[in-house]
Amino acid sequence: MAYYISTLLVLFVSYAILGLGLNVQYGLGGVLNFGYYLFFAIGAYVGGITALGSDKGRVPALFQEIYAWNLPVHLPYPLTVLSAVVVAGVFSVGVGLIVLRSVRDDFGALMTFVVFLTMFTLIGAYANLFNGYIGISGVPSPVSNPELWYPILALGWLAISWLLVGAVTRSPYGRVLKSIRERPDAAAALGKNVRHYRLSVFILGNCMAALSGALLIGFIGAWSPLSWQEAETLVVFSIVIVGGRGNNLGVVLGAAVVGVGINEAVVFLPAVSSDPGLIPSVQWVLIGIITIGFLWVRPRGLLPERKAKWPWIDSKPGEVSEGNLLRKLRKGEARK
Amino acid sequence: MNLFIASLAFSVVTAATLSLAAVAFSLQFAVSNIFNLAFGAALTLSCYAAYFFFSIVGIEFWLAIGLAVLFSGLFAAGMSAFLVGPFIRRGASAFVLMIVTFSLGTIIDYGLDGGFRDNSFTLPFGGSSLAIHAGPFELSGAQLVVVALAVVMTAGLAALLHRTRLGIAIRAIVDNRMLAGASGVPTRKVTTVAWFVTGLVTGIAGLALAASTSTVNGAIGDNYLLLIIPAAMLGGLGSIWGAIAGSLVISLADNLWGVFVGTQYEVLIGLLVLMVVIMIRPGGLAGVISRGWGGT
């Protein structure tokens, strides 16, 4: 039971960081990335391989020959996560430079989808990259009693991510991102380099995905293409849409509701012994329906994005000031 | 050199199936201005529908194939009328519609996965006895049928779009939906009918794909998207002839790569082509897409 709870906690943290990263991209910056889960996978692979190294004794004999990397030593704990983030970040620069060049935003989004499908096939087919369809396994946990300490460690990472994302959202940089999301042409007219801002937010989000991946593999210890099929991206989108696009707290709530809640709720469905694959299928169909349903019924999510407040233009009612004028303009009263 | 000619001939065969799919994908984009990410799932769906009618219901094979194509058309029409259309009328952004179609694709994929116990099956198209030999290469009967079918379908589509009132209405919507509506074109009806037609083409493409691969599994359509999307983009979205040209180029590149470089990294071709298209000529060969939002 304790193991079950710590699994749920780690899963929750992993989904929450994933959701926060996607929220930075899609919710804050207005960049749609269907290849998001690829960066999660890269984080998991790199985090796993750097933790394994090729030390005799640590790596199962079966895998010792396979890694093209053949790292002489395994890295100590925080460095494994950091290397995962760095690798994913460098890869994002390459992908982002190409994808964000598109003349239309939806072309770029379509291209991220193609990038995902291509890399999925490529990583699966070529064994000496990440051991193909078999994947890696036997990744050691960084803490001695993972059942107790790993969830706490994971929550620590979630806290760091939360503070980072909050700071980004509130900063002037975040406000520029919001303006680009709403009116890219207007932001460009004010001298903001739309492509640079989008690229930076693309990289930041993907780095968070990699962090989440490196965190998850430290607990579950194994990773293969079966764990990151194309539909997994939908879960993250579902988390952001159900929780509330642009609202960080909402996204964390979405991670609990969709990422953990639905995954665990289906476990309690009566199993059909003749068709063991039925329950996971039901789960995917359910997540798809919930996503479309929320987009139709409550497109802003459970906790909608709060309207930004600008304290420095607020003033007392009736007083003639910039703030009151703006407020009236917004309500359409200024002309009366 | 023989190898080159052989791969050229084989490219025509693979391009036949690919062009059907690319034309349907491209037309759906042109009519509704969205990318249908459920397209791969729709291809898979038509294969499963044929399997359902033939193996589970027990209808005669070619009748089952016909029903599957009809089903595919009705499915696309329903998708346009009840899912994509309402979202567009509500003013959903292109991004939201991509997420919606992506969700629908996942629902279909896993619905089929859970609904059918068999994870892979074979559709008995037969026709291998018809094989002809012409010079250095050999084409099987099924391949010839697919090529003939693609030619007939494309000619039919072109005739539909350019010779009938319906086709004129569809092209009017592709050009400017609002203006078409103001001129008395019943845009909603015509859009649904246009999706029905693309659905029929999708169904035929899916079944042609099933005929050219020995076994059908749940990933058949989604894997094929890696060729469809670059072919449609290279040709220029919204253009039938562009999609055919794009399919020929992609198929040829694919086969030549296979012959001269080896099958290693073959999967990268689609992405490489797409990269070049997006950076150098975003409108594709036909160049229909203008810069900025709201092309075609």
XYZ file of C-alpha atoms in Angstrom:
632
model
C 0.000 0.000 0.000
C 2.801 2.399 0.884
C 4.442 1.549 -2.416
C 1.161 2.238 -4.211
C 0.893 5.665 -2.604
C 4.461 6.618 -3.432
C 3.910 5.466 -7.023
C 0.867 7.700 -7.263
C 2.802 10.616 -5.795
C 5.694 10.244 -8.219
C 3.243 9.870 -11.095
C 1.445 12.992 -9.962
C 4.647 15.013 -9.744
C 5.748 13.781 -13.133
C 2.437 14.756 -14.740
C 2.356 18.058 -12.876
C 5.798 19.101 -14.142
C 4.866 17.891 -17.635
C 1.668 19.906 -17.478
C 3.465 23.025 -16.213
C 5.977 22.770 -19.049
C 3.273 22.402 -21.679
C 1.395 25.239 -20.066
C 4.426 27.464 -20.489
C 4.492 26.559 -24.184
C 0.831 26.411 -25.087
C -0.827 28.311 -22.277
C 1.615 31.175 -21.927
C 3.477 31.375 -25.222
C 0.836 30.051 -27.608
C 3.166 27.480 -29.176
C 1.456 24.201 -30.000
C 3.807 21.255 -29.750
C 2.547 17.788 -30.610
C 6.045 16.439 -30.119
C 6.081 17.389 -26.451
C 6.240 13.838 -25.192
C 9.345 13.220 -27.298
C 11.283 15.511 -24.967
C 9.895 13.718 -21.954
C 11.151 10.487 -23.500
C 14.566 11.987 -24.242
C 14.772 13.111 -20.631
C 13.937 9.644 -19.431
C 16.461 7.976 -21.749
C 19.289 10.362 -20.952
C 18.506 10.365 -17.241
C 18.468 6.578 -17.282
C 21.615 6.083 -19.325
C 23.690 8.571 -17.379
C 22.580 6.916 -14.139
C 23.444 3.485 -15.496
C 26.793 4.277 -17.066
C 28.414 1.073 -18.216
C 29.854 0.015 -14.890
C 30.153 -3.701 -14.481
C 27.810 -4.832 -11.810
C 25.405 -1.962 -12.186
C 24.323 -2.641 -15.748
C 22.752 -5.996 -16.596
C 25.157 -7.932 -18.816
C 22.591 -7.933 -21.612
C 22.777 -4.191 -22.022
C 26.502 -3.604 -21.537
C 27.340 -3.923 -25.219
C 24.379 -1.999 -26.500
C 24.868 1.560 -25.422
C 26.545 3.570 -28.103
C 27.280 6.070 -25.393
C 29.362 3.698 -23.344
C 29.879 6.190 -20.589
C 32.873 5.151 -18.560
C 31.208 6.112 -15.299
C 27.732 6.786 -14.111
C 26.935 10.307 -13.041
C 25.925 11.212 -9.492
C 22.302 12.096 -8.934
C 21.516 15.706 -9.712
C 23.863 15.574 -12.699
C 21.785 12.841 -14.356
C 18.728 15.070 -14.265
C 20.713 18.085 -15.386
C 22.255 16.230 -18.302
C 18.781 15.096 -19.367
C 17.593 18.703 -19.285
C 20.647 19.929 -21.208
C 20.371 17.275 -23.927
C 16.663 17.946 -24.392
C 17.337 21.681 -24.428
C 19.998 21.393 -27.136
C 17.740 19.151 -29.197
C 14.877 21.635 -28.776
C 17.020 24.416 -30.193
C 17.470 22.400 -33.367
C 13.827 21.393 -33.631
C 12.556 24.821 -32.648
C 14.725 26.680 -35.151
C 13.126 24.660 -37.945
C 9.581 24.284 -36.642
C 9.065 27.906 -35.625
C 10.164 29.176 -39.033
C 6.830 28.168 -40.554
C 4.765 30.886 -42.172
C 1.646 29.666 -40.410
C 1.467 28.581 -36.793
C -0.507 25.452 -37.602
C 2.165 24.352 -40.091
C 4.640 24.445 -37.224
C 2.317 22.420 -35.015
C 1.863 19.869 -37.781
C 5.612 19.709 -38.140
C 6.120 18.929 -34.449
C 3.720 16.031 -34.977
C 5.839 14.744 -37.867
C 9.011 15.214 -35.801
C 7.485 13.082 -33.063
C 6.384 10.287 -35.403
C 9.770 10.260 -37.133
C 11.809 10.200 -33.936
C 9.536 7.530 -32.467
C 10.165 5.238 -35.417
C 13.846 6.110 -35.510
C 14.504 5.492 -31.828
C 12.508 2.292 -31.937
C 14.213 0.948 -35.039
C 17.875 1.670 -34.231
C 19.084 -0.391 -31.369
C 22.373 1.361 -30.812
C 20.727 4.671 -30.036
C 18.521 3.854 -27.056
C 18.338 0.081 -27.445
C 15.409 0.183 -29.851
C 12.075 -1.327 -28.974
C 13.528 -3.174 -25.990
C 14.521 0.034 -24.273
C 16.594 0.426 -21.151
C 15.967 -1.086 -17.769
C 17.584 -1.587 -14.410
C 18.104 2.120 -13.814
C 19.114 2.498 -10.171
C 17.220 4.778 -7.841
C 19.243 7.724 -6.541
C 18.000 7.254 -2.961
C 18.397 4.237 -0.714
C 14.772 3.892 0.357
C 12.851 4.985 -2.753
C 9.469 4.117 -1.326
C 9.826 6.829 1.271
C 12.369 9.303 -0.069
C 11.723 9.364 -3.792
C 8.265 10.999 -3.545
C 9.744 13.642 -1.259
C 12.596 14.247 -3.687
C 10.068 14.458 -6.525
C 7.929 16.942 -4.615
C 11.058 19.014 -4.140
C 11.553 19.139 -7.911
C 7.900 20.041 -8.319
C 8.360 22.934 -5.888
C 11.362 24.190 -7.876
C 9.420 23.918 -11.136
C 6.429 25.645 -9.606
C 8.521 28.588 -8.405
C 10.304 28.813 -11.754
C 7.103 28.771 -13.785
C 5.444 31.244 -11.434
C 8.381 33.625 -11.720
C 8.360 33.311 -15.508
C 4.613 33.938 -15.676
C 4.794 37.066 -13.523
C 7.935 38.499 -15.049
C 7.973 41.086 -17.844
C 9.156 38.259 -20.061
C 5.947 36.359 -19.232
C 3.833 39.374 -20.070
C 5.515 39.686 -23.454
C 4.760 36.009 -24.027
C 1.105 36.589 -23.224
C 0.937 39.478 -25.625
C 2.508 37.314 -28.320
C -0.041 34.594 -27.603
C -2.920 37.024 -27.993
C -1.711 39.210 -30.853
C 1.601 38.167 -32.389
C 1.419 40.912 -34.997
C 0.822 43.593 -32.376
C 3.747 42.352 -30.289
C 5.945 42.331 -33.376
C 4.860 45.880 -34.167
C 6.022 46.926 -30.688
C 9.458 45.617 -31.473
C 9.322 42.215 -29.810
C 11.028 39.463 -31.742
C 8.195 36.945 -31.869
C 10.321 34.090 -33.155
C 12.959 34.461 -30.445
C 10.371 34.574 -27.689
C 8.605 31.524 -29.092
C 11.873 29.638 -29.436
C 12.821 30.415 -25.844
C 9.470 29.247 -24.538
C 9.672 26.130 -26.698
C 13.042 25.306 -25.148
C 11.938 26.072 -21.603
C 8.871 23.836 -21.873
C 10.808 20.972 -23.400
C 13.465 21.208 -20.679
C 10.732 20.815 -18.087
C 9.427 17.776 -19.959
C 12.918 16.285 -19.832
C 13.159 17.019 -16.116
C 9.893 15.182 -15.587
C 11.109 12.239 -17.675
C 14.386 11.983 -15.785
C 12.422 12.086 -12.537
C 10.052 9.310 -13.574
C 12.742 6.905 -14.755
C 14.579 7.257 -11.453
C 11.554 5.662 -9.850
C 10.217 3.168 -12.396
C 13.698 2.193 -13.608
C 12.770 1.163 -17.174
C 11.908 2.974 -20.367
C 11.040 1.827 -23.886
C 9.049 3.165 -26.866
C 5.988 1.398 -25.477
C 5.996 3.999 -22.707
C 5.802 6.986 -25.009
C 3.428 6.268 -27.815
C 1.901 9.165 -29.650
C -1.304 9.081 -27.607
C 0.628 9.942 -24.414
C 0.910 13.514 -25.667
C -2.857 13.680 -25.426
C -2.737 13.097 -21.670
C -0.615 16.186 -21.206
C -2.881 18.260 -23.433
C -5.826 16.916 -21.494
C -4.167 17.953 -18.217
C -3.666 21.510 -19.444
C -7.140 21.817 -20.988
C -9.052 20.231 -18.109
C -7.047 22.123 -15.499
C -7.219 25.481 -17.204
C -4.966 26.728 -19.960
C -2.701 29.460 -18.656
C -3.400 28.769 -14.981
C -0.530 26.991 -13.237
C -2.576 25.907 -10.239
C -5.224 24.592 -12.583
C -2.642 22.543 -14.429
C -1.454 20.929 -11.201
C -5.105 20.173 -10.418
C -5.464 18.751 -13.935
C -2.463 16.501 -13.304
C -4.215 15.116 -10.242
C -7.597 14.727 -11.961
C -6.609 13.448 -15.404
C -3.082 12.125 -14.965
C -3.594 10.284 -11.712
C -7.381 10.206 -11.250
C -8.423 8.646 -14.531
C -5.451 6.320 -14.631
C -6.423 4.974 -11.248
C -10.203 5.097 -11.719
C -10.046 2.691 -14.650
C -8.152 0.230 -12.506
C -11.355 -0.284 -10.560
C -13.380 -1.159 -13.649
C -14.262 -4.845 -13.709
C -11.551 -6.585 -15.688
C -12.589 -8.621 -18.701
C -10.528 -11.767 -18.468
C -10.943 -12.667 -22.138
C -9.562 -9.325 -23.297
C -6.867 -7.929 -20.986
C -6.142 -5.048 -23.359
C -9.609 -3.624 -22.983
C -9.113 -1.534 -19.843
C -6.154 0.532 -21.124
C -8.092 1.143 -24.330
C -11.079 2.354 -22.343
C -8.746 4.732 -20.508
C -7.453 6.286 -23.726
C -10.924 6.622 -25.209
C -12.072 8.247 -21.980
C -9.234 10.766 -21.999
C -9.985 11.631 -25.619
C -13.662 12.158 -24.862
C -12.884 14.269 -21.788
C -10.541 16.479 -23.789
C -13.067 17.109 -26.562
C -15.852 17.495 -24.011
C -13.943 20.124 -22.023
C -13.014 22.006 -25.171
C -16.705 22.173 -26.008
C -18.340 22.678 -22.620
C -15.674 24.457 -20.608
C -12.853 25.472 -22.909
C -11.152 27.505 -20.193
C -10.835 24.536 -17.876
C -11.647 23.911 -14.229
C -9.630 26.886 -13.015
C -9.679 29.483 -15.795
C -6.734 31.785 -16.335
C -7.075 34.831 -14.129
C -7.243 38.159 -15.789
C -4.063 40.071 -15.199
C -4.285 42.944 -12.696
C -2.182 46.033 -13.038
C -1.934 47.580 -9.554
C -0.091 50.683 -10.704
C -2.957 51.931 -12.862
C -5.619 51.359 -10.195
C -6.932 54.400 -8.381
C -9.968 55.555 -6.413
C -13.329 55.432 -8.197
C -14.375 58.766 -9.654
C -10.879 60.169 -9.694
C -9.696 61.085 -13.151
C -6.723 58.890 -13.773
C -5.253 56.641 -16.347
C -6.568 53.589 -14.499
C -10.172 54.722 -14.355
C -10.061 55.839 -17.926
C -8.780 52.442 -18.993
C -11.481 50.722 -16.961
C -14.149 52.838 -18.566
C -12.752 52.277 -21.995
C -12.910 48.578 -21.355
C -16.556 48.787 -20.380
C -17.344 51.052 -23.294
C -18.473 53.906 -21.033
C -15.892 56.466 -21.926
C -17.827 57.924 -24.799
C -20.920 58.830 -22.711
C 20.235 1.580 -64.385
C 17.754 -1.266 -64.379
C 17.502 -0.818 -60.674
C 16.647 2.814 -61.219
C 13.916 2.006 -63.750
C 12.540 -0.675 -61.478
C 12.371 1.685 -58.548
C 10.752 4.273 -60.812
C 8.012 1.827 -61.733
C 7.590 0.744 -58.156
C 7.358 4.404 -57.138
C 4.384 4.851 -59.441
C 2.678 1.995 -57.631
C 3.366 3.302 -54.145
C 2.541 6.840 -55.261
C -0.875 5.658 -56.422
C -1.988 4.778 -52.894
C -0.150 7.705 -51.376
C -1.675 10.214 -53.786
C -5.208 9.091 -52.908
C -4.510 9.666 -49.229
C -2.669 12.940 -49.843
C -5.463 14.280 -52.047
C -8.049 13.538 -49.345
C -5.909 15.096 -46.582
C -5.221 18.119 -48.725
C -8.870 18.657 -49.696
C -10.025 18.396 -46.094
C -7.564 21.120 -45.209
C -8.665 23.258 -48.136
C -12.368 23.023 -47.357
C -12.282 23.491 -43.589
C -8.871 25.122 -43.090
C -7.841 22.546 -40.483
C -5.302 19.773 -40.324
C -7.084 16.515 -39.683
C -4.768 14.692 -37.293
C -7.335 11.880 -37.111
C -6.546 11.104 -40.742
C -4.283 8.170 -39.934
C -6.929 6.756 -37.641
C -9.517 7.173 -40.398
C -7.347 5.082 -42.739
C -7.100 2.382 -40.088
C -10.834 2.647 -39.497
C -11.643 1.823 -43.116
C -9.492 -1.324 -42.928
C -11.197 -2.418 -39.723
C -14.607 -1.656 -41.229
C -13.842 -3.954 -44.170
C -12.632 -6.596 -41.748
C -15.792 -6.179 -39.690
C -18.173 -6.517 -42.634
C -16.246 -9.381 -44.187
C -15.062 -11.533 -41.295
C -17.485 -10.784 -38.487
C -20.744 -10.019 -40.289
C -19.841 -12.399 -43.100
C -20.736 -10.390 -46.180
C -19.221 -11.225 -49.554
C -15.729 -9.748 -49.855
C -16.112 -7.065 -52.499
C -19.461 -5.977 -51.111
C -17.800 -5.620 -47.712
C -15.102 -3.494 -49.296
C -17.765 -1.291 -50.853
C -19.558 -0.947 -47.536
C -16.281 -0.060 -45.801
C -15.644 2.720 -48.313
C -19.181 4.013 -47.843
C -18.733 3.848 -44.080
C -15.511 5.810 -44.348
C -17.328 8.496 -46.343
C -20.160 8.685 -43.841
C -17.684 8.856 -40.993
C -15.866 11.808 -42.535
C -19.171 13.559 -43.260
C -20.250 12.990 -39.665
C -16.922 14.238 -38.362
C -17.333 17.433 -40.350
C -20.992 17.949 -39.495
C -20.938 17.081 -35.805
C -17.411 17.771 -34.581
C -15.299 20.018 -36.780
C -18.147 22.176 -38.068
C -19.596 23.110 -34.670
C -16.135 23.933 -33.312
C -15.370 26.136 -36.328
C -18.695 27.950 -36.050
C -17.933 28.616 -32.430
C -14.743 30.335 -33.493
C -12.306 27.749 -32.141
C -8.721 28.445 -33.161
C -6.775 26.246 -35.553
C -4.821 24.943 -32.558
C -7.955 23.872 -30.710
C -9.190 22.066 -33.806
C -5.879 20.248 -34.116
C -6.201 19.092 -30.517
C -9.800 18.024 -31.187
C -8.880 15.957 -34.233
C -5.870 14.544 -32.400
C -8.183 13.452 -29.568
C -10.600 11.927 -32.064
C -7.744 10.007 -33.656
C -6.760 8.604 -30.262
C -10.373 7.673 -29.524
C -10.630 5.806 -32.832
C -7.256 4.096 -32.479
C -7.928 2.816 -28.998
C -11.609 2.188 -29.659
C -10.555 -0.187 -32.436
C -7.856 -1.629 -30.206
C -10.372 -2.378 -27.469
C -13.320 -3.222 -29.705
C -11.593 -5.839 -31.821
C -9.850 -8.776 -30.257
C -7.578 -9.395 -33.214
C -4.631 -7.055 -33.231
C -3.755 -7.842 -36.818
C -5.519 -9.437 -39.727
C -5.292 -9.909 -43.474
C -7.776 -8.779 -46.067
C -7.753 -11.382 -48.882
C -7.497 -9.170 -51.931
C -5.857 -11.873 -54.016
C -5.109 -10.950 -57.609
C -1.495 -12.142 -57.555
C -2.236 -14.382 -60.553
C -2.603 -11.321 -62.732
C 1.071 -10.384 -62.462
C 2.594 -8.949 -65.608
C 6.227 -8.635 -66.522
C 7.336 -5.614 -68.446
C 11.031 -5.324 -69.095
C 13.064 -5.478 -65.921
C 10.228 -5.098 -63.440
C 7.211 -7.008 -62.356
C 3.868 -5.683 -61.229
C 1.327 -7.800 -59.438
C -2.357 -7.714 -60.275
C -3.285 -5.982 -57.031
C -0.729 -3.266 -57.719
C -2.106 -2.691 -61.213
C -5.616 -2.484 -59.814
C -4.476 0.101 -57.267
C -2.801 2.213 -59.944
C -5.856 2.006 -62.184
C -8.104 2.859 -59.264
C -5.990 5.886 -58.370
C -6.122 7.166 -61.942
C -9.892 6.683 -62.133
C -10.476 8.257 -58.726
C -8.309 11.267 -59.499
C -9.961 11.790 -62.877
C -13.351 11.474 -61.193
C -12.408 13.969 -58.487
C -11.046 16.432 -61.001
C -14.222 16.092 -63.061
C -16.336 16.549 -59.946
C -14.448 19.678 -58.896
C -14.293 21.303 -62.311
C -17.357 20.127 -64.210
C -20.234 19.965 -61.708
C -22.153 22.583 -59.768
C -21.153 20.845 -56.537
C -17.510 21.087 -57.528
C -17.832 24.764 -58.313
C -19.455 25.296 -54.913
C -16.642 23.386 -53.180
C -14.001 25.430 -54.954
C -15.837 28.597 -54.090
C -15.722 27.613 -50.405
C -12.035 26.778 -50.676
C -11.392 30.222 -52.118
C -13.483 32.242 -49.706
C -16.069 30.679 -47.445
C -17.782 33.917 -46.479
C -18.098 35.192 -50.011
C -19.382 31.812 -51.173
C -22.017 31.883 -48.444
C -23.017 35.419 -49.376
C -23.435 34.340 -52.992
C -25.969 31.731 -51.990
C -23.793 28.636 -51.682
C -25.193 26.496 -48.840
C -21.759 26.299 -47.210
C -22.618 23.861 -44.411
C -24.221 21.325 -46.731
C -21.499 21.614 -49.327
C -18.780 21.264 -46.685
C -20.387 18.077 -45.384
C -20.692 16.659 -48.896
C -17.085 17.600 -49.625
C -15.981 15.752 -46.495
C -18.107 12.787 -47.568
C -16.233 12.671 -50.867
C -12.850 12.958 -49.166
C -13.994 10.211 -46.795
C -14.704 7.914 -49.740
C -11.224 8.628 -51.093
C -9.751 8.028 -47.621
C -11.541 4.684 -47.440
C -10.209 3.589 -50.820
C -6.713 4.761 -49.856
C -6.872 2.806 -46.595
C -7.984 -0.355 -48.360
C -5.365 0.087 -51.080
C -2.821 0.396 -48.288
C -4.160 -2.801 -46.746
C -3.874 -4.508 -50.134
C -0.239 -3.521 -50.496
C 0.821 -4.619 -47.011
C 0.338 -8.215 -45.997
C -1.165 -7.663 -42.560
C -3.218 -4.834 -41.166
C -2.660 -3.660 -37.612
C -3.772 -0.712 -35.543
C -0.772 1.447 -36.464
C -1.120 1.136 -40.251
C -2.712 4.534 -40.755
C -0.661 6.537 -38.295
C 2.604 5.244 -39.721
C 1.428 6.232 -43.163
C 0.916 9.829 -42.015
C 4.699 10.204 -42.148
C 4.440 10.047 -45.931
C 0.988 11.618 -46.409
C 1.716 14.908 -44.635
C 4.973 15.648 -46.502
C 3.392 14.613 -49.826
C 0.413 16.910 -49.311
C 2.583 19.799 -48.095
C 5.121 19.362 -50.882
C 2.375 19.377 -53.477
C 0.684 22.406 -52.038
C -2.363 21.987 -49.810
C -5.658 22.232 -51.637
C -4.324 21.187 -55.020
C -5.139 17.745 -56.450
C -2.357 17.807 -59.017
C 0.051 19.112 -56.409
C -0.780 16.225 -54.088
C -0.174 13.748 -56.912
C 3.144 15.363 -57.819
C 4.133 15.430 -54.154
C 3.256 11.756 -53.770
C 5.350 10.846 -56.798
C 8.351 12.766 -55.471
C 8.045 11.287 -51.974
C 7.594 7.748 -53.280
C 10.511 8.094 -55.658
C 12.735 9.540 -52.927
C 11.642 6.760 -50.591
C 12.372 3.991 -53.085
C 15.638 5.471 -54.338
C 16.811 5.895 -50.769
C 15.910 2.273 -50.154
C 17.836 1.133 -53.231
C 20.938 3.295 -53.083
C 21.351 4.202 -49.419
C 19.653 1.290 -47.734
C 16.562 1.126 -45.613
C 18.453 2.666 -42.707
C 17.087 6.057 -41.719
C 14.502 5.796 -44.510
C 11.940 7.130 -42.070
C 13.715 10.500 -42.111
C 12.715 11.260 -45.717
C 9.301 12.657 -44.901
C 10.708 14.970 -42.255
C 13.565 16.142 -44.486
C 11.199 16.930 -47.347
C 8.861 18.739 -44.999
C 11.743 20.802 -43.604
C 12.809 21.876 -47.084
C 9.226 22.706 -48.076
C 8.528 24.753 -44.979
C 11.749 26.705 -45.251
C 11.949 27.279 -49.003
C 8.477 27.097 -50.486
C 5.731 26.915 -47.831
C 3.021 26.938 -50.497
C 4.353 23.725 -51.965
C 4.842 23.011 -55.657
C 1.404 24.326 -56.551
C 1.980 27.388 -54.377
C -1.652 27.847 -53.381
C -0.982 28.934 -49.824
C -0.354 32.606 -49.415
C 1.840 33.866 -46.640
C 0.196 34.416 -43.323
C -3.036 33.133 -41.950
C -6.001 32.149 -44.093
C -4.409 30.736 -47.179
C -6.133 28.662 -49.849
